[in-house]
């Protein structure tokens, strides 16, 4: 069975973008692949997090993974810090990564451009830790949203460099990015990614949003003044995004949806998108409450970490030996 590895940062509550771009695909793949999924809590603290809030987010994230359909019997689910090999290999790989490479990472460049000052060293070297997260498990594929593709490509460069210097150690992982739904945009500004750090809170739908609030965000999504429902990503990015969301969740093609609403107003299309989204959220939220009430989370995490550590520790042992870190 081929293997997949991926992670999500529990910085805030998980979003519809996380669900469509990543989480939902983990669920789809878990029957045909060996799926390893972790909560990337080390990645969160590249920026200050309120401790009580962070701790709550971790628990929510695990519960949501399961509520969205990840089955702990099929997939390995764990907390990154419960497998210390992540931090160990993360440090080691930072010694095989050039500053020039890190400087070229779009996410980092965007942060620098915003000029917020005080970017932590952890934020800068974060792609090295992400490379470790992946290479520890020698996966075939890494299912991610579009924004993470560059980091997986860097991971491949680091792996190739290491393999060349020593001997074949790491398998080359392939990023797996969906054609539809790889980059869900903000509802209030379709030029920006839908993101947990949305300040206005109008552009981002959270999986645990109250259904009425979620509906309201969709009904007031920014569109355009063209006045016709059609698929035009350049001139009608807001509309395109709404159709992409509905297509991702309903399994219907974007063309089919656009065709259905072509003679109707934007309001009708928005109502349809809201119906599709709210039906999905309702299902997830119901399961979420059941998962929380069931009290299985601690056991799932402990089991997951135990299974993951067997693979991860073997990789670190091999890497240490190859580098000469042991006698
Ligand atoms: P993050 O929340 O940044 O840890 O992202 C976790 C996963 O969700 C990664 O695979 C991201 O690429 C994906 N993701 C995050 N936001 C979006 C979005 N707006 N559209 C599609 N995928 C996303
Ligand atoms: N960096 C990813 C994000 O912000 C999360 C992540 C961390 C990840 N480690 C990973 C994703 C390893 C895939 C594989 O979205």
CSV table of C-alpha atoms and ligand atoms in Angstrom, one decimal:
chain,number,residue,atom,x,y,z
A,1,UNK,CA,0.0,0.0,0.0
A,2,UNK,CA,1.3,3.4,-0.9
A,3,UNK,CA,1.7,5.9,1.9
A,4,UNK,CA,0.5,9.5,2.4
A,5,UNK,CA,1.5,12.0,5.1
A,6,UNK,CA,0.0,15.4,5.8
A,7,UNK,CA,-0.6,17.8,8.7
A,8,UNK,CA,-2.7,20.8,9.6
A,9,UNK,CA,-1.7,23.6,11.9
A,10,UNK,CA,-4.3,24.0,14.7
A,11,UNK,CA,-3.7,27.7,14.9
A,12,UNK,CA,-7.3,28.6,15.0
A,13,UNK,CA,-10.5,26.7,14.4
A,14,UNK,CA,-10.3,24.6,11.1
A,15,UNK,CA,-11.8,26.3,8.1
A,16,UNK,CA,-13.8,25.3,5.0
A,17,UNK,CA,-10.5,25.9,3.1
A,18,UNK,CA,-8.7,23.3,5.3
A,19,UNK,CA,-11.6,20.9,4.7
A,20,UNK,CA,-11.9,21.2,1.0
A,21,UNK,CA,-8.2,21.6,0.3
A,22,UNK,CA,-6.9,19.0,2.7
A,23,UNK,CA,-8.9,17.2,5.3
A,24,UNK,CA,-11.7,15.9,3.0
A,25,UNK,CA,-9.1,14.4,0.7
A,26,UNK,CA,-7.4,12.6,3.6
A,27,UNK,CA,-10.7,10.9,4.2
A,28,UNK,CA,-11.1,9.9,0.6
A,29,UNK,CA,-7.7,8.4,0.4
A,30,UNK,CA,-7.7,6.5,3.7
A,31,UNK,CA,-9.2,3.4,2.1
A,32,UNK,CA,-6.6,3.1,-0.6
A,33,UNK,CA,-3.5,4.4,1.1
A,34,UNK,CA,-1.7,4.1,4.4
A,35,UNK,CA,-2.7,7.6,5.8
A,36,UNK,CA,-0.6,9.3,8.4
A,37,UNK,CA,-2.1,12.6,9.6
A,38,UNK,CA,-0.8,14.8,12.4
A,39,UNK,CA,-1.7,18.0,14.2
A,40,UNK,CA,1.2,20.3,13.5
A,41,UNK,CA,1.3,21.9,16.9
A,42,UNK,CA,5.0,22.8,16.7
A,43,UNK,CA,4.2,24.8,13.5
A,44,UNK,CA,1.7,26.9,15.5
A,45,UNK,CA,4.1,28.4,17.9
A,46,UNK,CA,6.1,30.2,15.2
A,47,UNK,CA,3.8,33.0,16.3
A,48,UNK,CA,2.6,33.5,19.9
A,49,UNK,CA,-0.5,31.6,20.8
A,50,UNK,CA,-2.6,32.0,23.9
A,51,UNK,CA,-1.8,28.8,25.8
A,52,UNK,CA,-5.4,28.0,26.9
A,53,UNK,CA,-6.7,28.7,23.4
A,54,UNK,CA,-4.0,26.6,21.7
A,55,UNK,CA,-4.7,23.7,24.0
A,56,UNK,CA,-8.4,23.9,23.2
A,57,UNK,CA,-7.7,24.2,19.4
A,58,UNK,CA,-5.6,20.9,19.5
A,59,UNK,CA,-8.5,19.0,21.0
A,60,UNK,CA,-11.0,20.6,18.5
A,61,UNK,CA,-8.7,19.7,15.6
A,62,UNK,CA,-8.5,16.0,16.6
A,63,UNK,CA,-12.2,15.8,17.1
A,64,UNK,CA,-12.8,17.5,13.8
A,65,UNK,CA,-10.5,15.2,12.0
A,66,UNK,CA,-12.6,12.3,13.2
A,67,UNK,CA,-15.9,14.1,12.7
A,68,UNK,CA,-14.9,14.8,9.1
A,69,UNK,CA,-14.5,11.1,8.6
A,70,UNK,CA,-11.0,10.2,9.4
A,71,UNK,CA,-11.2,6.7,10.9
A,72,UNK,CA,-8.6,6.1,13.6
A,73,UNK,CA,-8.7,2.4,12.7
A,74,UNK,CA,-7.6,3.1,9.2
A,75,UNK,CA,-5.5,6.2,9.6
A,76,UNK,CA,-2.7,7.1,12.0
A,77,UNK,CA,-3.6,10.3,13.8
A,78,UNK,CA,-1.3,12.0,16.3
A,79,UNK,CA,0.1,15.1,17.8
A,80,UNK,CA,3.4,16.2,16.3
A,81,UNK,CA,5.0,16.8,19.7
A,82,UNK,CA,4.1,13.3,20.9
A,83,UNK,CA,6.7,12.0,18.4
A,84,UNK,CA,9.9,13.8,19.3
A,85,UNK,CA,11.6,12.6,16.1
A,86,UNK,CA,9.9,15.5,14.3
A,87,UNK,CA,11.9,18.1,16.1
A,88,UNK,CA,15.1,16.1,15.9
A,89,UNK,CA,15.0,15.6,12.2
A,90,UNK,CA,13.7,19.2,11.7
A,91,UNK,CA,16.9,20.5,13.3
A,92,UNK,CA,19.1,18.1,11.3
A,93,UNK,CA,17.5,19.1,8.0
A,94,UNK,CA,17.9,22.8,8.8
A,95,UNK,CA,21.6,22.0,8.4
A,96,UNK,CA,21.1,20.8,4.9
A,97,UNK,CA,18.9,23.7,3.8
A,98,UNK,CA,20.3,27.0,2.4
A,99,UNK,CA,19.2,30.4,3.6
A,100,UNK,CA,18.7,31.3,0.0
A,101,UNK,CA,16.1,28.5,-0.3
A,102,UNK,CA,14.2,29.7,2.7
A,103,UNK,CA,14.4,33.3,1.5
A,104,UNK,CA,12.6,32.2,-1.7
A,105,UNK,CA,9.5,30.7,0.1
A,106,UNK,CA,6.4,32.6,-0.9
A,107,UNK,CA,4.8,32.3,2.5
A,108,UNK,CA,7.9,33.8,4.2
A,109,UNK,CA,8.3,36.5,1.6
A,110,UNK,CA,4.6,37.5,2.1
A,111,UNK,CA,5.3,37.8,5.8
A,112,UNK,CA,8.4,39.9,5.2
A,113,UNK,CA,6.5,42.1,2.8
A,114,UNK,CA,3.8,42.8,5.3
A,115,UNK,CA,6.6,44.3,7.4
A,116,UNK,CA,5.1,43.3,10.7
A,117,UNK,CA,8.6,43.1,12.3
A,118,UNK,CA,9.8,40.4,14.7
A,119,UNK,CA,9.4,37.3,12.6
A,120,UNK,CA,10.7,34.4,14.7
A,121,UNK,CA,13.5,32.2,13.6
A,122,UNK,CA,11.1,29.3,13.9
A,123,UNK,CA,8.9,30.9,11.2
A,124,UNK,CA,11.9,31.3,9.0
A,125,UNK,CA,13.1,27.7,9.3
A,126,UNK,CA,9.6,26.2,9.3
A,127,UNK,CA,10.0,24.5,5.9
A,128,UNK,CA,12.8,22.5,7.4
A,129,UNK,CA,10.5,21.1,10.1
A,130,UNK,CA,7.9,20.5,7.5
A,131,UNK,CA,10.4,18.6,5.4
A,132,UNK,CA,11.2,16.5,8.5
A,133,UNK,CA,7.4,15.9,9.1
A,134,UNK,CA,7.3,14.4,5.6
A,135,UNK,CA,10.6,12.6,5.2
A,136,UNK,CA,10.4,10.8,8.6
A,137,UNK,CA,7.7,8.6,7.0
A,138,UNK,CA,9.1,8.2,3.5
A,139,UNK,CA,5.6,8.7,1.9
A,140,UNK,CA,4.7,8.4,-1.7
A,141,UNK,CA,2.4,11.4,-1.6
A,142,UNK,CA,1.7,14.5,0.4
A,143,UNK,CA,-1.9,15.7,-0.1
A,144,UNK,CA,-2.0,19.5,0.5
A,145,UNK,CA,-3.7,22.7,-0.7
A,146,UNK,CA,-2.0,24.8,-3.4
A,147,UNK,CA,-0.2,27.1,-0.9
A,148,UNK,CA,1.9,24.2,0.5
A,149,UNK,CA,3.2,22.9,-2.9
A,150,UNK,CA,6.3,25.0,-2.8
A,151,UNK,CA,7.2,23.6,0.7
A,152,UNK,CA,6.8,20.0,-0.6
A,153,UNK,CA,9.1,20.9,-3.5
A,154,UNK,CA,11.7,22.2,-1.2
A,155,UNK,CA,11.3,19.0,0.8
A,156,UNK,CA,12.3,17.1,-2.4
A,157,UNK,CA,15.3,19.3,-2.9
A,158,UNK,CA,16.5,18.7,0.7
A,159,UNK,CA,15.9,14.9,0.3
A,160,UNK,CA,17.8,14.7,-2.9
A,161,UNK,CA,20.7,16.7,-1.4
A,162,UNK,CA,20.9,14.4,1.6
A,163,UNK,CA,20.6,11.3,-0.6
A,164,UNK,CA,23.5,12.6,-2.8
A,165,UNK,CA,25.7,13.4,0.1
A,166,UNK,CA,25.3,10.2,1.9
A,167,UNK,CA,23.4,7.3,0.3
A,168,UNK,CA,19.8,6.8,-0.7
A,169,UNK,CA,17.9,7.5,2.5
A,170,UNK,CA,14.7,9.4,1.6
A,171,UNK,CA,12.1,8.6,-0.9
A,172,UNK,CA,11.0,11.5,-3.1
A,173,UNK,CA,7.5,12.6,-2.0
A,174,UNK,CA,5.0,14.0,-4.5
A,175,UNK,CA,2.7,16.8,-3.6
A,176,UNK,CA,-0.9,15.9,-4.4
A,177,UNK,CA,-3.0,19.0,-5.1
A,178,UNK,CA,-6.6,18.7,-6.2
A,179,UNK,CA,-7.7,20.3,-9.5
A,180,UNK,CA,-10.8,21.8,-7.9
A,181,UNK,CA,-10.7,23.2,-4.4
A,182,UNK,CA,-6.9,23.5,-4.0
A,183,UNK,CA,-7.2,27.2,-3.1
A,184,UNK,CA,-10.5,28.4,-1.7
A,185,UNK,CA,-10.5,32.2,-1.5
A,186,UNK,CA,-11.8,34.6,1.1
A,187,UNK,CA,-15.5,35.4,0.7
A,188,UNK,CA,-14.9,39.1,1.5
A,189,UNK,CA,-11.8,39.4,-0.7
A,190,UNK,CA,-11.5,36.8,-3.5
A,191,UNK,CA,-7.9,37.9,-4.2
A,192,UNK,CA,-6.9,36.4,-0.9
A,193,UNK,CA,-6.8,32.8,0.4
A,194,UNK,CA,-9.5,31.9,2.9
A,195,UNK,CA,-7.5,31.8,6.0
A,196,UNK,CA,-7.7,31.3,9.8
A,197,UNK,CA,-6.1,34.7,10.2
A,198,UNK,CA,-9.0,36.5,8.6
A,199,UNK,CA,-9.3,39.7,10.7
A,200,UNK,CA,-12.8,40.7,9.6
A,201,UNK,CA,-14.2,37.2,10.2
A,202,UNK,CA,-16.5,37.7,7.2
A,203,UNK,CA,-14.4,36.0,4.6
A,204,UNK,CA,-13.7,32.8,6.4
A,205,UNK,CA,-16.1,29.9,7.2
A,206,UNK,CA,-15.1,27.8,10.1
A,207,UNK,CA,-16.2,24.2,10.4
A,208,UNK,CA,-17.7,25.0,13.8
A,209,UNK,CA,-19.5,28.2,12.6
A,210,UNK,CA,-23.1,28.6,13.6
A,211,UNK,CA,-25.1,27.6,10.5
A,212,UNK,CA,-26.9,30.9,10.4
A,213,UNK,CA,-23.6,32.9,10.5
A,214,UNK,CA,-22.1,30.7,7.8
A,215,UNK,CA,-25.1,31.3,5.6
A,216,UNK,CA,-24.9,35.0,6.2
A,217,UNK,CA,-21.2,35.1,5.2
A,218,UNK,CA,-22.0,33.3,1.9
A,219,UNK,CA,-25.0,35.5,1.1
A,220,UNK,CA,-22.9,38.6,1.6
A,221,UNK,CA,-19.9,37.2,-0.3
A,222,UNK,CA,-18.2,39.8,-2.5
A,223,UNK,CA,-19.0,39.2,-6.2
A,224,UNK,CA,-18.9,41.7,-9.1
A,225,UNK,CA,-21.1,43.9,-11.2
A,226,UNK,CA,-21.1,41.8,-14.4
A,227,UNK,CA,-24.5,40.5,-13.6
A,228,UNK,CA,-24.3,37.1,-15.3
A,229,UNK,CA,-23.5,33.7,-13.7
A,230,UNK,CA,-20.6,32.3,-15.7
A,231,UNK,CA,-17.1,30.8,-15.1
A,232,UNK,CA,-14.7,33.7,-15.4
A,233,UNK,CA,-11.9,33.4,-12.8
A,234,UNK,CA,-10.2,36.6,-13.9
A,235,UNK,CA,-13.2,39.0,-14.0
A,236,UNK,CA,-15.5,37.2,-11.6
A,237,UNK,CA,-13.3,35.7,-9.0
A,238,UNK,CA,-15.8,35.9,-6.2
A,239,UNK,CA,-18.5,34.0,-8.2
A,240,UNK,CA,-15.9,31.5,-9.4
A,241,UNK,CA,-14.9,30.8,-5.8
A,242,UNK,CA,-18.5,30.2,-4.7
A,243,UNK,CA,-19.0,27.8,-7.6
A,244,UNK,CA,-15.8,26.0,-6.8
A,245,UNK,CA,-16.9,25.6,-3.2
A,246,UNK,CA,-20.2,24.2,-4.2
A,247,UNK,CA,-18.6,21.9,-6.8
A,248,UNK,CA,-16.1,20.5,-4.3
A,249,UNK,CA,-18.8,19.7,-1.8
A,250,UNK,CA,-21.5,18.4,-4.1
A,251,UNK,CA,-19.4,16.4,-6.5
A,252,UNK,CA,-21.0,18.2,-9.4
A,253,UNK,CA,-18.8,19.9,-12.0
A,254,UNK,CA,-18.3,23.6,-11.9
A,255,UNK,CA,-19.6,23.8,-15.5
A,256,UNK,CA,-22.8,22.0,-14.6
A,257,UNK,CA,-23.5,24.4,-11.7
A,258,UNK,CA,-22.7,27.5,-13.7
A,259,UNK,CA,-25.0,26.3,-16.4
A,260,UNK,CA,-27.9,25.7,-14.0
A,261,UNK,CA,-27.7,29.2,-12.7
A,262,UNK,CA,-26.8,31.1,-15.8
A,263,UNK,CA,-30.2,32.7,-16.2
A,264,UNK,CA,-30.7,33.4,-12.5
A,265,UNK,CA,-29.4,36.1,-10.3
A,266,UNK,CA,-26.4,35.9,-8.0
A,267,UNK,CA,-28.8,35.5,-5.1
A,268,UNK,CA,-30.1,32.2,-6.3
A,269,UNK,CA,-26.6,30.8,-6.8
A,270,UNK,CA,-25.6,32.0,-3.3
A,271,UNK,CA,-28.6,30.4,-1.7
A,272,UNK,CA,-27.6,27.1,-3.4
A,273,UNK,CA,-24.0,27.4,-2.2
A,274,UNK,CA,-25.2,28.2,1.3
A,275,UNK,CA,-27.5,25.1,1.3
A,276,UNK,CA,-24.6,22.9,0.2
A,277,UNK,CA,-22.1,24.3,2.7
A,278,UNK,CA,-24.6,24.3,5.6
A,279,UNK,CA,-25.7,20.7,4.9
A,280,UNK,CA,-22.0,19.7,5.1
A,281,UNK,CA,-21.3,21.7,8.2
A,282,UNK,CA,-24.4,20.4,10.0
A,283,UNK,CA,-23.2,16.8,9.4
A,284,UNK,CA,-19.7,17.5,10.6
A,285,UNK,CA,-20.9,19.4,13.7
A,286,UNK,CA,-23.2,16.6,14.8
A,287,UNK,CA,-20.4,14.1,14.5
A,288,UNK,CA,-18.1,16.5,16.3
A,289,UNK,CA,-20.3,16.6,19.3
A,290,UNK,CA,-20.6,12.8,19.3
A,291,UNK,CA,-16.8,12.5,19.1
A,292,UNK,CA,-16.2,14.9,22.0
A,293,UNK,CA,-18.8,13.1,24.1
A,294,UNK,CA,-17.4,9.7,23.4
A,295,UNK,CA,-14.1,10.4,25.2
A,296,UNK,CA,-12.0,8.5,22.7
A,297,UNK,CA,-9.6,11.3,21.8
A,298,UNK,CA,-6.8,10.6,24.3
A,299,UNK,CA,-6.7,6.9,23.4
A,300,UNK,CA,-6.7,7.7,19.6
A,301,UNK,CA,-3.8,10.1,20.1
A,302,UNK,CA,-1.8,7.7,22.2
A,303,UNK,CA,-2.2,4.8,19.8
A,304,UNK,CA,-1.4,7.1,16.8
A,305,UNK,CA,1.8,8.4,18.3
A,306,UNK,CA,2.9,4.9,19.2
A,307,UNK,CA,2.5,3.7,15.6
A,308,UNK,CA,4.0,6.8,14.1
A,309,UNK,CA,7.1,6.8,16.4
A,310,UNK,CA,8.0,3.3,15.3
A,311,UNK,CA,8.5,4.5,11.7
A,312,UNK,CA,9.9,8.0,12.6
A,313,UNK,CA,12.4,6.7,15.2
A,314,UNK,CA,13.8,4.2,12.6
A,315,UNK,CA,14.3,7.0,10.1
A,316,UNK,CA,16.1,9.2,12.7
A,317,UNK,CA,18.4,6.3,13.7
A,318,UNK,CA,19.3,5.7,10.1
A,319,UNK,CA,20.0,9.4,9.5
A,320,UNK,CA,22.1,9.7,12.6
A,321,UNK,CA,24.2,6.7,11.5
A,322,UNK,CA,24.7,8.0,8.0
A,323,UNK,CA,25.8,11.4,9.2
A,324,UNK,CA,28.1,9.9,11.8
A,325,UNK,CA,26.4,11.2,14.9
A,326,UNK,CA,26.8,8.0,16.7
A,327,UNK,CA,29.7,5.8,17.6
B,1,LIG,P1,-2.9,25.3,7.5
B,1,LIG,O1,-4.2,25.7,8.1
B,1,LIG,O2,-2.2,26.4,6.9
B,1,LIG,O3,-2.1,24.4,8.4
B,1,LIG,O4,-3.3,24.4,6.2
B,1,LIG,C1,-3.5,23.0,6.3
B,1,LIG,C2,-3.9,22.4,5.0
B,1,LIG,O5,-5.1,23.0,4.5
B,1,LIG,C3,-2.8,22.6,3.9
B,1,LIG,O6,-2.7,21.5,3.1
B,1,LIG,C4,-3.3,23.8,3.2
B,1,LIG,O7,-2.8,23.8,1.9
B,1,LIG,C5,-4.8,23.6,3.2
B,1,LIG,N1,-5.5,24.9,3.1
B,1,LIG,C6,-5.5,25.9,4.0
B,1,LIG,N2,-6.2,27.0,3.5
B,1,LIG,C7,-6.7,26.6,2.3
B,1,LIG,C8,-7.6,27.2,1.4
B,1,LIG,N3,-8.1,28.4,1.6
B,1,LIG,N4,-7.9,26.5,0.3
B,1,LIG,C9,-7.5,25.2,0.1
B,1,LIG,N5,-6.6,24.6,0.9
B,1,LIG,C10,-6.3,25.3,2.0
B,2,LIG,N1,2.8,23.7,6.7
B,2,LIG,C1,1.4,23.2,6.5
B,2,LIG,C2,0.4,24.3,6.5
B,2,LIG,O1,0.7,25.4,7.0
B,2,LIG,C3,1.1,22.2,7.6
B,2,LIG,C4,2.1,21.1,7.6
B,2,LIG,C5,3.1,21.0,8.5
B,2,LIG,C6,2.2,20.1,6.7
B,2,LIG,N2,3.8,19.9,8.2
B,2,LIG,C7,3.3,19.3,7.1
B,2,LIG,C8,1.4,19.7,5.6
B,2,LIG,C9,3.7,18.1,6.5
B,2,LIG,C10,1.8,18.5,4.9
B,2,LIG,C11,3.0,17.7,5.4
B,2,LIG,O2,-0.6,24.2,5.9
